[in-house]
């Protein structure tokens, strides 16, 4: 239970009700307790793991990103279950799900929606596009043209769509799960940095281990396991979870550590482009969700250390020298984890 | 692992540079040769030993043996086998030398004469420091701790020089220490590579660490000489002693005299040109306080500027003659200006003060070295008739009371002797003559010898009167006491005999150092008497005080002379020491020996206490106690303190936590590295959780669960159990964590200086 700032929400919302937040189903309820958050997240994770075997850390990361109000980029070779992960997450939560198969001829309006002329009403009428859902699965996002990709930009960052000068609010929770295939790059449009930066985390599925693959062969050969996957949570619950995660305490030394770390990436001689301030922000949100997932009411530097490997490498750009030296971003970030000092903060003035 | 030869060499150079600190203690550089030789032997053995065997735990023993051989060859080759190998006889001789050195330390003023025994002592000291530094820096790889051993060398001038220490010995020592640290860092780097948490530092070959420690060393080096020498004058100077403060330093003129007389080769001190053909003795000062420790200086008045015109005349009104002398200072360097009695004017620059009662010209800051000055004096020329006519002073008279004070019971032997000598003598002059004649009558068999025999009576005065051999000091001291007992006001004067005349110039050497007696007569003032049988025509005779042995000068000359014997036989020490010692009398003015045992012990004690307080082990213990107490208190501070203590203990056992590790990472790593049992794992987990709660949780969630102090004890015990016995001893004596703390503290200072937000550590660009 986190009184403090949580009480603010309680006090504020009913009094100034009527705005968008009034729509939040649980806004006048108490934020969920940490144990409930933990339980709910564990429930969702267990559900997904029925389909994605042997990858608990990837599943957990996906949930962390969901509760951090972020977006997930799943990047791996074909056939390791990228799409399945996205769909499993979508199905586990009883909410609206849309799937976009990105192709070179996909148009921005297919993503955002379009205004059509309604003859009866003699007026233009907005037909919402694929992003008007709680969970949007964007398959093979690098196959669409940059134009279409950038249509996602506004949606992802601002949770809104603007068509013909009118802005439409997207639903909450809103999460984009995009998959991307790093090989077979002919005829594809790799995501530009600006767009990659909008994804909170990038995960690689990796090949399953022998036992997981055997189990998969046994299980998947008969029926599609996704078919049997029932929702274990709702959009309403997820909203409550998100609110609870927002209350997780972040102490000053942890903030300092995060900033130190972002700075370290900017100063690293091997990186041409370091982490953006947006990266710090998203990292902090993810760290809160990570702490909540562990049932902890406060963020530890350990949470940040656990997340930087997923949240930063896709945002940074290596220098040509580092590339020639066959270094990769994951390596460099992992080395920074070992070198950036963990501050003790102001409490240091205690007994020494 | 091989230690290479650089580190032992660096240690040797560091000791050599630190031994520069001995320079101000001695008057010249004679000590340097032996010290360098012994040091070279130690370093050479250390280097060779590390060539043969990597760890060489036996090397220090070999080094000590080598130092012993070198000292034997230097000082006692006669009794040694082949001139090098120690034999019982040579060792005995060394003991004698050491005893002589002990005596010299007690009696010498600083800067001390370059006596063989003192140099011997210095060489032993430097050898011990060199071996200690070798053990610490090379065998144990704790070069930072070796700095403490180097510091010992500084305690010598700090204890011995009251007038303050010049700055440059500290530069030498600091440079040596830095070199040691630098070489050690470099060796470390070459063998192990850079520590992972050092990666943000540019590749400077350990200079950064050296800089940090060096900075501290420099700060201490500047602060220590400012603080330490400031203590003795204020602490030791007695409160009593008449008007004005006494001299800031408690110089012992008597000890200076003995030192000069004992010098192996005489030095030319002064060149004097006078307007008279028969100048009397050059006077330095007079000792008026007699206690059971011997004669000592009273407090000197520093209010009268000796350079400002005419000085107050001497008491009494006898006929005088004017003595005008031009004095050129050669090897003399003292804070007392040799003048003639009844000085009227002193002219020669410098801030000199005049103490009217003792007739001393002295300075707190200036020294005689290199000066040429002019002295105008009105030397009294008393006549026998005038002296005979002088009456005893009134018993209430200030002078009478002050200069006949005998605070102790005079031994019956002495009192009987004086009574029998002065029986029938009429008036103070007759009594004085009777006592003087006792010393100068050849019948009584007094003769001059720089070495005296030990007596059995238990009283030095009685011993001297029995053995009847001694030198000016004993003669003057004995006669002055006897005069006082005979109710004649008296004191011991110190100075120089006129020296050798050559082409109108008098040359005064160290052999001319002398002591004599001054007696006070009413209406005439202070009149000098010299009871010492000086040979070689050194003494000056006056009509009023004829020597009974003057007719037969060869009788004494044959076996006298200041150069007769300068072997400082150990047994003489007792007598001299007692004659020279400090007055314990609270009314008695300033203490005598600068290096007297009390001062020396006190100074060394202060240094030792400071060193002990600053020693890593003590600091560590204090920190541990503080933290464990805090841990018992629980709460947030307790958790932080417990974690600090855990890290410190781990660091003591060489598992330093990396800065980039979070508490739970550290806990996991420690548990893995040290193979903790499950319950120990549980304890360390509890500590880590408490720590991260205290650090990162909001205040209302920061409550501590579990027994912090108990867990801390469990983990510490487990760490200790894993360690080797050697590591356990090292962890107690030289805990590595104190260095880590120091580093953190320095870093903290730096961070604060840079401002909080700018202080983010940034990796230096690798160019």
PDB file of C-alpha atoms in Angstrom, chain A residues 1-4 34 249-257 259-260 263-264 267-269 296-302 305 335-348 350-352, chain B residues 196 199 623 626-627 630 636-637 639-641 643-644 658-665 668 689 691-701 741 744 756-757 759-766:
ATOM      1  CA  UNK A   1       0.000   0.000   0.000  1.00  0.00           C
ATOM      2  CA  UNK A   2       1.457   3.303  -0.978  1.00  0.00           C
ATOM      3  CA  UNK A   3      -0.308   6.161   0.704  1.00  0.00           C
ATOM      4  CA  UNK A   4       1.630   9.357  -0.125  1.00  0.00           C
ATOM      5  CA  UNK A  34       1.692  -4.439  -4.430  1.00  0.00           C
ATOM      6  CA  UNK A 249       8.995   4.985  -5.259  1.00  0.00           C
ATOM      7  CA  UNK A 250      12.173   6.043  -6.999  1.00  0.00           C
ATOM      8  CA  UNK A 251      14.774   7.371  -4.619  1.00  0.00           C
ATOM      9  CA  UNK A 252      17.198  10.107  -5.454  1.00  0.00           C
ATOM     10  CA  UNK A 253      20.284   7.891  -5.705  1.00  0.00           C
ATOM     11  CA  UNK A 254      18.467   5.634  -8.128  1.00  0.00           C
ATOM     12  CA  UNK A 255      17.506   8.597 -10.288  1.00  0.00           C
ATOM     13  CA  UNK A 256      21.080   9.721 -10.114  1.00  0.00           C
ATOM     14  CA  UNK A 257      22.270   6.279 -11.126  1.00  0.00           C
ATOM     15  CA  UNK A 259      21.170   9.705 -15.216  1.00  0.00           C
ATOM     16  CA  UNK A 260      24.744   8.643 -14.631  1.00  0.00           C
ATOM     17  CA  UNK A 263      25.508  10.006 -19.405  1.00  0.00           C
ATOM     18  CA  UNK A 264      27.934   7.151 -19.526  1.00  0.00           C
ATOM     19  CA  UNK A 267      30.347   9.752 -23.178  1.00  0.00           C
ATOM     20  CA  UNK A 268      31.368   6.267 -24.150  1.00  0.00           C
ATOM     21  CA  UNK A 269      34.113   6.475 -26.763  1.00  0.00           C
ATOM     22  CA  UNK A 296       8.684  -4.151  -4.186  1.00  0.00           C
ATOM     23  CA  UNK A 297       7.470  -0.627  -3.554  1.00  0.00           C
ATOM     24  CA  UNK A 298      10.724   1.017  -4.542  1.00  0.00           C
ATOM     25  CA  UNK A 299      13.157   0.791  -7.402  1.00  0.00           C
ATOM     26  CA  UNK A 300      16.627  -0.621  -6.907  1.00  0.00           C
ATOM     27  CA  UNK A 301      19.665  -0.015  -9.069  1.00  0.00           C
ATOM     28  CA  UNK A 302      19.396  -3.740  -9.680  1.00  0.00           C
ATOM     29  CA  UNK A 305      20.795  -2.964 -14.316  1.00  0.00           C
ATOM     30  CA  UNK A 335      30.402  -3.219 -19.727  1.00  0.00           C
ATOM     31  CA  UNK A 336      28.921   0.069 -18.611  1.00  0.00           C
ATOM     32  CA  UNK A 337      26.837  -1.839 -16.064  1.00  0.00           C
ATOM     33  CA  UNK A 338      30.078  -3.086 -14.598  1.00  0.00           C
ATOM     34  CA  UNK A 339      31.716   0.331 -14.450  1.00  0.00           C
ATOM     35  CA  UNK A 340      29.122   2.990 -13.656  1.00  0.00           C
ATOM     36  CA  UNK A 341      29.265   3.442  -9.879  1.00  0.00           C
ATOM     37  CA  UNK A 342      26.106   2.949  -7.908  1.00  0.00           C
ATOM     38  CA  UNK A 343      25.562   6.091  -5.850  1.00  0.00           C
ATOM     39  CA  UNK A 344      24.635   5.799  -2.225  1.00  0.00           C
ATOM     40  CA  UNK A 345      22.954   9.131  -2.249  1.00  0.00           C
ATOM     41  CA  UNK A 346      22.505  11.596   0.537  1.00  0.00           C
ATOM     42  CA  UNK A 347      22.241   8.925   3.179  1.00  0.00           C
ATOM     43  CA  UNK A 348      25.996   8.696   2.922  1.00  0.00           C
ATOM     44  CA  UNK A 350      25.243   8.675   8.144  1.00  0.00           C
ATOM     45  CA  UNK A 351      27.637   6.596  10.179  1.00  0.00           C
ATOM     46  CA  UNK A 352      30.743   5.853   8.237  1.00  0.00           C
TER      47      UNK A 352
ATOM     48  CA  UNK B 196      38.337  -2.837 -13.426  1.00  0.00           C
ATOM     49  CA  UNK B 199      38.813   2.267 -15.934  1.00  0.00           C
ATOM     50  CA  UNK B 623      35.221   2.695  12.941  1.00  0.00           C
ATOM     51  CA  UNK B 626      31.057   3.025  15.915  1.00  0.00           C
ATOM     52  CA  UNK B 627      29.319   1.041  13.218  1.00  0.00           C
ATOM     53  CA  UNK B 630      24.894   2.003  15.165  1.00  0.00           C
ATOM     54  CA  UNK B 636      18.147   3.249   8.663  1.00  0.00           C
ATOM     55  CA  UNK B 637      21.503   4.418  10.020  1.00  0.00           C
ATOM     56  CA  UNK B 639      21.495  -0.725   8.239  1.00  0.00           C
ATOM     57  CA  UNK B 640      23.879   1.597   6.441  1.00  0.00           C
ATOM     58  CA  UNK B 641      26.492   1.240   9.158  1.00  0.00           C
ATOM     59  CA  UNK B 643      26.664  -2.626   5.430  1.00  0.00           C
ATOM     60  CA  UNK B 644      29.650  -0.291   5.654  1.00  0.00           C
ATOM     61  CA  UNK B 658      33.273  -2.613  -6.777  1.00  0.00           C
ATOM     62  CA  UNK B 659      31.654   0.739  -7.041  1.00  0.00           C
ATOM     63  CA  UNK B 660      29.403  -0.468  -9.811  1.00  0.00           C
ATOM     64  CA  UNK B 661      27.988  -3.262  -7.686  1.00  0.00           C
ATOM     65  CA  UNK B 662      24.627  -2.965  -6.043  1.00  0.00           C
ATOM     66  CA  UNK B 663      24.221  -4.324  -2.521  1.00  0.00           C
ATOM     67  CA  UNK B 664      22.685  -7.584  -3.626  1.00  0.00           C
ATOM     68  CA  UNK B 665      25.286  -8.099  -6.339  1.00  0.00           C
ATOM     69  CA  UNK B 668      25.990 -12.591  -4.018  1.00  0.00           C
ATOM     70  CA  UNK B 689      18.208  -6.120   1.891  1.00  0.00           C
ATOM     71  CA  UNK B 691      21.027  -1.744   3.073  1.00  0.00           C
ATOM     72  CA  UNK B 692      19.005  -1.368  -0.117  1.00  0.00           C
ATOM     73  CA  UNK B 693      15.917  -0.573   1.866  1.00  0.00           C
ATOM     74  CA  UNK B 694      17.785   2.097   3.768  1.00  0.00           C
ATOM     75  CA  UNK B 695      19.190   3.496   0.600  1.00  0.00           C
ATOM     76  CA  UNK B 696      16.376   3.281  -1.877  1.00  0.00           C
ATOM     77  CA  UNK B 697      13.056   2.771  -0.173  1.00  0.00           C
ATOM     78  CA  UNK B 698      10.878   5.716   0.805  1.00  0.00           C
ATOM     79  CA  UNK B 699      11.322   6.667   4.429  1.00  0.00           C
ATOM     80  CA  UNK B 700       8.145   4.955   5.607  1.00  0.00           C
ATOM     81  CA  UNK B 701       9.226   1.632   4.136  1.00  0.00           C
ATOM     82  CA  UNK B 741      37.905   4.796   3.301  1.00  0.00           C
ATOM     83  CA  UNK B 744      36.396   7.478  -0.584  1.00  0.00           C
ATOM     84  CA  UNK B 756      26.933  17.878  -6.785  1.00  0.00           C
ATOM     85  CA  UNK B 757      25.452  17.646 -10.189  1.00  0.00           C
ATOM     86  CA  UNK B 759      30.277  15.342 -10.117  1.00  0.00           C
ATOM     87  CA  UNK B 760      28.954  12.523 -12.243  1.00  0.00           C
ATOM     88  CA  UNK B 761      31.800  10.292 -12.998  1.00  0.00           C
ATOM     89  CA  UNK B 762      32.618  10.293 -16.621  1.00  0.00           C
ATOM     90  CA  UNK B 763      34.957   7.970 -18.345  1.00  0.00           C
ATOM     91  CA  UNK B 764      37.960   9.773 -19.658  1.00  0.00           C
ATOM     92  CA  UNK B 765      38.169   9.558 -23.412  1.00  0.00           C
ATOM     93  CA  UNK B 766      40.668   6.979 -24.492  1.00  0.00           C
TER      94      UNK B 766
END
